[in-house]
mmCIF file of C-alpha atoms and ligand atoms in Angstrom:
data_model
loop_
_atom_site.group_PDB
_atom_site.id
_atom_site.type_symbol
_atom_site.label_atom_id
_atom_site.label_comp_id
_atom_site.label_asym_id
_atom_site.label_seq_id
_atom_site.Cartn_x
_atom_site.Cartn_y
_atom_site.Cartn_z
ATOM 1 C CA UNK A 254 3.331 -28.147 2.888
ATOM 2 C CA UNK A 255 0.633 -29.891 4.881
ATOM 3 C CA UNK A 256 -0.794 -27.860 7.772
ATOM 4 C CA UNK A 257 -2.770 -29.305 10.678
ATOM 5 C CA UNK A 258 -4.263 -27.074 13.375
ATOM 6 C CA UNK A 259 -5.305 -28.694 16.637
ATOM 7 C CA UNK A 260 -7.903 -26.343 18.070
ATOM 8 C CA UNK A 261 -10.721 -26.030 20.565
ATOM 9 C CA UNK A 262 -13.812 -23.870 20.385
ATOM 10 C CA UNK A 263 -13.005 -20.271 21.396
ATOM 11 C CA UNK A 264 -9.631 -21.205 22.867
ATOM 12 C CA UNK A 265 -6.152 -19.808 22.164
ATOM 13 C CA UNK A 266 -6.422 -21.435 18.755
ATOM 14 C CA UNK A 267 -9.081 -18.922 17.662
ATOM 15 C CA UNK A 268 -6.746 -16.141 16.446
ATOM 16 C CA UNK A 269 -4.437 -18.617 14.629
ATOM 17 C CA UNK A 270 -7.533 -20.206 13.092
ATOM 18 C CA UNK A 271 -8.713 -16.822 11.778
ATOM 19 C CA UNK A 272 -5.241 -16.189 10.316
ATOM 20 C CA UNK A 273 -5.299 -19.506 8.440
ATOM 21 C CA UNK A 274 -8.729 -18.724 7.030
ATOM 22 C CA UNK A 275 -7.779 -15.174 6.069
ATOM 23 C CA UNK A 276 -4.732 -16.608 4.273
ATOM 24 C CA UNK A 277 -7.020 -19.060 2.453
ATOM 25 C CA UNK A 278 -4.605 -21.761 3.584
ATOM 26 C CA UNK A 279 -5.408 -25.380 2.892
ATOM 27 C CA UNK A 280 -5.279 -26.999 6.317
ATOM 28 C CA UNK A 281 -6.756 -29.777 8.409
ATOM 29 C CA UNK A 282 -8.545 -28.631 11.548
ATOM 30 C CA UNK A 283 -8.674 -31.177 14.360
ATOM 31 C CA UNK A 284 -11.073 -30.238 17.156
ATOM 32 C CA UNK A 285 -10.117 -31.150 20.721
ATOM 33 C CA UNK A 286 -12.018 -30.888 23.994
ATOM 34 C CA UNK A 287 -9.602 -29.529 26.620
ATOM 35 C CA UNK A 288 -11.716 -31.111 29.384
ATOM 36 C CA UNK A 289 -11.615 -34.608 27.908
ATOM 37 C CA UNK A 290 -8.108 -35.522 29.055
ATOM 38 C CA UNK A 291 -6.873 -35.670 25.462
ATOM 39 C CA UNK A 292 -4.192 -33.023 26.086
ATOM 40 C CA UNK A 293 -2.432 -35.467 28.443
ATOM 41 C CA UNK A 294 -2.558 -38.405 26.071
ATOM 42 C CA UNK A 295 0.835 -39.540 24.834
ATOM 43 C CA UNK A 296 0.132 -38.884 21.144
ATOM 44 C CA UNK A 297 -0.785 -35.258 21.883
ATOM 45 C CA UNK A 298 2.044 -34.706 24.379
ATOM 46 C CA UNK A 299 4.402 -35.814 21.658
ATOM 47 C CA UNK A 300 3.111 -32.962 19.507
ATOM 48 C CA UNK A 301 2.788 -30.499 22.357
ATOM 49 C CA UNK A 302 4.617 -31.355 25.602
ATOM 50 C CA UNK A 303 2.994 -28.276 27.167
ATOM 51 C CA UNK A 304 -0.386 -30.076 27.011
ATOM 52 C CA UNK A 305 -2.037 -26.964 25.636
ATOM 53 C CA UNK A 306 -4.133 -25.883 22.692
ATOM 54 C CA UNK A 307 -3.249 -24.781 20.004
ATOM 55 C CA UNK A 308 -0.748 -26.852 18.084
ATOM 56 C CA UNK A 309 0.109 -26.275 14.441
ATOM 57 C CA UNK A 310 1.872 -29.161 12.724
ATOM 58 C CA UNK A 311 3.677 -28.071 9.564
ATOM 59 C CA UNK A 312 4.633 -30.848 7.176
ATOM 60 C CA UNK A 313 5.690 -34.120 8.751
ATOM 61 C CA UNK A 314 7.936 -33.598 11.794
ATOM 62 C CA UNK A 315 8.816 -37.305 11.778
ATOM 63 C CA UNK A 316 10.172 -37.147 8.271
ATOM 64 C CA UNK A 317 13.920 -36.684 8.025
ATOM 65 C CA UNK A 318 14.718 -35.177 11.390
ATOM 66 C CA UNK A 319 15.655 -36.279 14.856
ATOM 67 C CA UNK A 320 12.172 -37.507 15.612
ATOM 68 C CA UNK A 321 9.209 -35.386 16.520
ATOM 69 C CA UNK A 322 11.210 -32.332 17.462
ATOM 70 C CA UNK A 323 11.198 -28.870 16.035
ATOM 71 C CA UNK A 324 14.270 -29.231 13.831
ATOM 72 C CA UNK A 325 14.921 -30.827 10.474
ATOM 73 C CA UNK A 326 13.629 -30.378 6.980
ATOM 74 C CA UNK A 327 10.704 -32.748 7.149
ATOM 75 C CA UNK A 328 8.451 -30.556 9.203
ATOM 76 C CA UNK A 329 8.061 -28.712 12.453
ATOM 77 C CA UNK A 330 5.574 -27.794 15.125
ATOM 78 C CA UNK A 331 4.464 -24.386 16.389
ATOM 79 C CA UNK A 332 2.805 -24.376 19.815
ATOM 80 C CA UNK A 333 2.245 -20.778 20.870
ATOM 81 C CA UNK A 334 -0.826 -18.994 19.551
ATOM 82 C CA UNK A 335 1.004 -15.738 18.761
ATOM 83 C CA UNK A 336 3.844 -17.664 17.109
ATOM 84 C CA UNK A 337 1.349 -19.509 14.921
ATOM 85 C CA UNK A 338 -0.180 -16.176 13.880
ATOM 86 C CA UNK A 339 3.278 -14.875 12.964
ATOM 87 C CA UNK A 340 4.222 -18.044 11.116
ATOM 88 C CA UNK A 341 1.029 -17.873 9.043
ATOM 89 C CA UNK A 342 1.623 -14.155 8.388
ATOM 90 C CA UNK A 343 5.114 -14.871 7.069
ATOM 91 C CA UNK A 344 4.221 -18.032 5.191
ATOM 92 C CA UNK A 345 1.306 -16.317 3.424
ATOM 93 C CA UNK A 346 2.554 -12.738 2.940
ATOM 94 C CA UNK A 347 -0.209 -11.892 0.475
ATOM 95 C CA UNK A 348 -2.811 -12.304 3.230
ATOM 96 C CA UNK A 349 -1.719 -9.000 4.772
ATOM 97 C CA UNK A 350 -1.753 -10.317 8.321
ATOM 98 C CA UNK A 351 1.114 -8.000 9.257
ATOM 99 C CA UNK A 352 2.056 -4.544 7.944
ATOM 100 C CA UNK A 353 5.220 -4.319 5.831
ATOM 101 C CA UNK A 354 8.464 -5.209 7.617
ATOM 102 C CA UNK A 355 10.429 -2.315 9.049
ATOM 103 C CA UNK A 356 7.520 0.131 9.164
ATOM 104 C CA UNK A 357 6.039 1.911 12.160
ATOM 105 C CA UNK A 358 2.791 0.035 11.560
ATOM 106 C CA UNK A 359 4.642 -3.288 11.737
ATOM 107 C CA UNK A 360 6.336 -2.257 14.972
ATOM 108 C CA UNK A 361 2.973 -1.228 16.462
ATOM 109 C CA UNK A 362 1.294 -4.457 15.403
ATOM 110 C CA UNK A 363 4.115 -6.543 16.897
ATOM 111 C CA UNK A 364 4.117 -4.440 20.066
ATOM 112 C CA UNK A 365 0.381 -5.037 20.453
ATOM 113 C CA UNK A 366 0.529 -8.747 19.667
ATOM 114 C CA UNK A 367 3.279 -9.370 22.203
ATOM 115 C CA UNK A 368 1.537 -7.275 24.861
ATOM 116 C CA UNK A 369 -1.697 -9.157 24.254
ATOM 117 C CA UNK A 370 -0.093 -12.567 24.601
ATOM 118 C CA UNK A 371 2.427 -11.989 27.389
ATOM 119 C CA UNK A 372 0.403 -9.608 29.569
ATOM 120 C CA UNK A 373 -3.344 -9.653 28.825
ATOM 121 C CA UNK A 374 -3.540 -13.361 27.991
ATOM 122 C CA UNK A 375 -1.317 -14.185 30.962
ATOM 123 C CA UNK A 376 -3.682 -12.493 33.420
ATOM 124 C CA UNK A 377 -6.681 -14.081 31.743
ATOM 125 C CA UNK A 378 -5.025 -17.429 32.389
ATOM 126 C CA UNK A 379 -4.730 -16.462 36.080
ATOM 127 C CA UNK A 380 -8.437 -15.635 36.124
ATOM 128 C CA UNK A 381 -9.539 -18.808 34.331
ATOM 129 C CA UNK A 382 -7.049 -21.169 35.981
ATOM 130 C CA UNK A 383 -6.757 -19.421 39.359
ATOM 131 C CA UNK A 384 -7.195 -22.712 41.231
ATOM 132 C CA UNK A 385 -3.705 -23.650 40.033
ATOM 133 C CA UNK A 386 -2.224 -20.734 41.987
ATOM 134 C CA UNK A 387 -3.793 -21.270 45.405
ATOM 135 C CA UNK A 388 -5.153 -23.729 47.941
ATOM 136 C CA UNK A 389 -8.726 -22.752 48.753
ATOM 137 C CA UNK A 390 -11.755 -20.747 47.642
ATOM 138 C CA UNK A 391 -10.902 -17.702 49.756
ATOM 139 C CA UNK A 392 -7.491 -17.419 48.112
ATOM 140 C CA UNK A 393 -9.091 -18.049 44.732
ATOM 141 C CA UNK A 394 -11.459 -15.098 45.250
ATOM 142 C CA UNK A 395 -8.512 -12.835 46.082
ATOM 143 C CA UNK A 396 -6.497 -13.977 43.068
ATOM 144 C CA UNK A 397 -9.423 -13.606 40.668
ATOM 145 C CA UNK A 398 -10.253 -10.183 42.109
ATOM 146 C CA UNK A 399 -6.744 -8.941 41.449
ATOM 147 C CA UNK A 400 -6.682 -10.452 37.963
ATOM 148 C CA UNK A 401 -10.056 -8.871 37.124
ATOM 149 C CA UNK A 402 -8.926 -5.403 38.260
ATOM 150 C CA UNK A 403 -5.653 -5.716 36.395
ATOM 151 C CA UNK A 404 -7.492 -6.787 33.245
ATOM 152 C CA UNK A 405 -9.885 -3.844 33.542
ATOM 153 C CA UNK A 406 -6.876 -1.536 33.539
ATOM 154 C CA UNK A 407 -5.338 -3.292 30.555
ATOM 155 C CA UNK A 408 -8.468 -2.822 28.452
ATOM 156 C CA UNK A 409 -8.564 0.833 29.486
ATOM 157 C CA UNK A 410 -5.018 1.212 28.137
ATOM 158 C CA UNK A 411 -5.911 -0.648 24.954
ATOM 159 C CA UNK A 412 -8.888 1.680 24.558
ATOM 160 C CA UNK A 413 -6.587 4.709 24.709
ATOM 161 C CA UNK A 414 -4.226 3.077 22.246
ATOM 162 C CA UNK A 415 -7.029 2.412 19.758
ATOM 163 C CA UNK A 416 -8.310 5.971 20.192
ATOM 164 C CA UNK A 417 -4.856 7.367 19.448
ATOM 165 C CA UNK A 418 -3.826 5.142 16.556
ATOM 166 C CA UNK A 419 -6.833 3.110 15.385
ATOM 167 C CA UNK A 420 -8.860 1.876 13.706
ATOM 168 C CA UNK A 421 -6.626 -1.206 13.741
ATOM 169 C CA UNK A 422 -3.621 -2.136 15.871
ATOM 170 C CA UNK A 423 -1.367 -2.117 12.823
ATOM 171 C CA UNK A 424 -2.770 0.971 11.125
ATOM 172 C CA UNK A 425 -5.229 1.029 8.247
ATOM 173 C CA UNK A 426 -5.932 -2.687 7.809
ATOM 174 C CA UNK A 427 -6.828 -5.507 10.218
ATOM 175 C CA UNK A 428 -4.245 -8.163 10.939
ATOM 176 C CA UNK A 429 -3.231 -10.880 13.355
ATOM 177 C CA UNK A 430 -2.862 -8.504 16.338
ATOM 178 C CA UNK A 431 -6.476 -7.426 15.826
ATOM 179 C CA UNK A 432 -7.698 -11.008 15.759
ATOM 180 C CA UNK A 433 -5.729 -11.615 18.950
ATOM 181 C CA UNK A 434 -7.321 -8.604 20.657
ATOM 182 C CA UNK A 435 -10.766 -9.784 19.603
ATOM 183 C CA UNK A 436 -9.998 -13.251 21.026
ATOM 184 C CA UNK A 437 -8.777 -12.087 24.439
ATOM 185 C CA UNK A 438 -11.475 -9.395 24.698
ATOM 186 C CA UNK A 439 -14.073 -12.127 24.154
ATOM 187 C CA UNK A 440 -12.558 -14.171 26.977
ATOM 188 C CA UNK A 441 -12.596 -11.115 29.243
ATOM 189 C CA UNK A 442 -16.284 -10.640 28.426
ATOM 190 C CA UNK A 443 -16.932 -14.207 29.555
ATOM 191 C CA UNK A 444 -14.904 -13.642 32.714
ATOM 192 C CA UNK A 445 -17.429 -11.015 33.756
ATOM 193 C CA UNK A 446 -14.844 -8.565 35.057
ATOM 194 C CA UNK A 447 -16.230 -5.353 36.614
ATOM 195 C CA UNK A 448 -14.971 -3.092 33.803
ATOM 196 C CA UNK A 449 -15.442 -5.344 30.771
ATOM 197 C CA UNK A 450 -14.015 -4.628 27.315
ATOM 198 C CA UNK A 451 -17.506 -3.631 26.143
ATOM 199 C CA UNK A 452 -17.417 -0.693 28.588
ATOM 200 C CA UNK A 453 -14.551 0.799 26.556
ATOM 201 C CA UNK A 454 -15.847 2.580 23.458
ATOM 202 C CA UNK A 455 -12.872 2.018 21.205
ATOM 203 C CA UNK A 456 -12.394 -1.611 22.249
ATOM 204 C CA UNK A 457 -16.099 -2.234 21.620
ATOM 205 C CA UNK A 458 -15.936 -0.501 18.231
ATOM 206 C CA UNK A 459 -12.887 -2.608 17.410
ATOM 207 C CA UNK A 460 -14.787 -5.786 18.328
ATOM 208 C CA UNK A 461 -17.701 -4.733 16.142
ATOM 209 C CA UNK A 462 -15.330 -4.090 13.238
ATOM 210 C CA UNK A 463 -13.748 -7.508 13.768
ATOM 211 C CA UNK A 464 -17.141 -9.194 13.769
ATOM 212 C CA UNK A 465 -17.881 -7.634 10.403
ATOM 213 C CA UNK A 466 -14.842 -9.333 8.846
ATOM 214 C CA UNK A 467 -15.706 -12.477 6.872
ATOM 215 C CA UNK A 468 -12.655 -14.361 8.173
ATOM 216 C CA UNK A 469 -13.751 -13.714 11.778
ATOM 217 C CA UNK A 470 -17.413 -14.566 11.157
ATOM 218 C CA UNK A 471 -16.518 -17.723 9.232
ATOM 219 C CA UNK A 472 -14.079 -18.928 11.898
ATOM 220 C CA UNK A 473 -16.620 -18.372 14.671
ATOM 221 C CA UNK A 474 -19.195 -20.318 12.681
ATOM 222 C CA UNK A 475 -16.708 -23.117 11.998
ATOM 223 C CA UNK A 476 -15.826 -23.349 15.696
ATOM 224 C CA UNK A 477 -19.482 -23.124 16.721
ATOM 225 C CA UNK A 478 -19.776 -20.055 18.913
ATOM 226 C CA UNK A 479 -21.199 -16.554 18.685
ATOM 227 C CA UNK A 480 -20.181 -13.070 19.778
ATOM 228 C CA UNK A 481 -19.528 -12.345 23.453
ATOM 229 C CA UNK A 482 -20.333 -8.673 22.834
ATOM 230 C CA UNK A 483 -24.114 -9.179 22.613
HETATM 231 N N1 GSH B 63 0.649 -19.502 25.780
HETATM 232 C C1 GSH B 63 -0.175 -20.503 25.175
HETATM 233 C C2 GSH B 63 -1.340 -20.812 26.111
HETATM 234 C C3 GSH B 63 -2.225 -21.870 25.562
HETATM 235 C C4 GSH B 63 -3.306 -22.258 26.560
HETATM 236 O O1 GSH B 63 -3.197 -22.047 27.770
HETATM 237 N N2 GSH B 63 -4.369 -22.860 26.016
HETATM 238 C C5 GSH B 63 -5.461 -23.272 26.858
HETATM 239 C C6 GSH B 63 -6.772 -23.105 26.123
HETATM 240 S S1 GSH B 63 -7.116 -21.395 25.855
HETATM 241 C C7 GSH B 63 -5.306 -24.736 27.213
HETATM 242 O O2 GSH B 63 -4.858 -25.512 26.408
HETATM 243 N N3 GSH B 63 -5.675 -25.080 28.436
HETATM 244 C C8 GSH B 63 -5.649 -26.424 28.911
HETATM 245 C C9 GSH B 63 -5.026 -26.499 30.264
HETATM 246 O O3 GSH B 63 -4.370 -25.546 30.704
HETATM 247 O O4 GSH B 63 -5.198 -27.545 30.890
HETATM 248 C C10 GSH B 63 -0.669 -20.008 23.818
HETATM 249 O O5 GSH B 63 -0.998 -18.824 23.724
HETATM 250 O O6 GSH B 63 -0.727 -20.793 22.879
#
């Protein structure tokens, strides 16, 4: 089945991109610039009405279904970064992107992945897109201050979690939750929050371990950026 990932450098497509590379999937990678206006163009909105990156097109969504939707046999589209990671994990089970179903390790990996996307990533979006939540610079400063403090606390909790059950979020081997943590930790480093991920020993060690993985290094090189951990 043909796979096409629409991605941008160091965006929410990064973790899905690592998963595809780890799975040795054959896929087309289409690079987009989120500042170019392309996300609001009609051809892209048809693929992703949320006007966001990433988008994974699986097969041909126009072929044999109701027309560009998510149903039918011809193909489908996955638009959430964590959902793309999970789809790739299930579609390529030999890649080991998730621990075995029904195990404690699987439950921990899923718990972490969902926390990272619906809590950590959500507050990072507030920090990076704070202007969408307020009217002026004074309000923006307040919003970003709160987001930064909240994020500092989240990485402290993640640090404790890694200390208690590391080295990886799903036990003995790295998987999609680890790639997701590395992605959001890198964004938090760029945000310059007062208590950055690098100030947390176990989060920093985790990032260093991630950077030693060929699938992470290769994806960073393919996207054209380098470590945010110095
Ligand atoms: N929940 C979505 C969020 C995706 C998202 O916000 N992507 C950002 C890039 S990291 C984007 O496309 N931003 C463009 C915009 O908001 O205008 C996911 O995880 O896939």
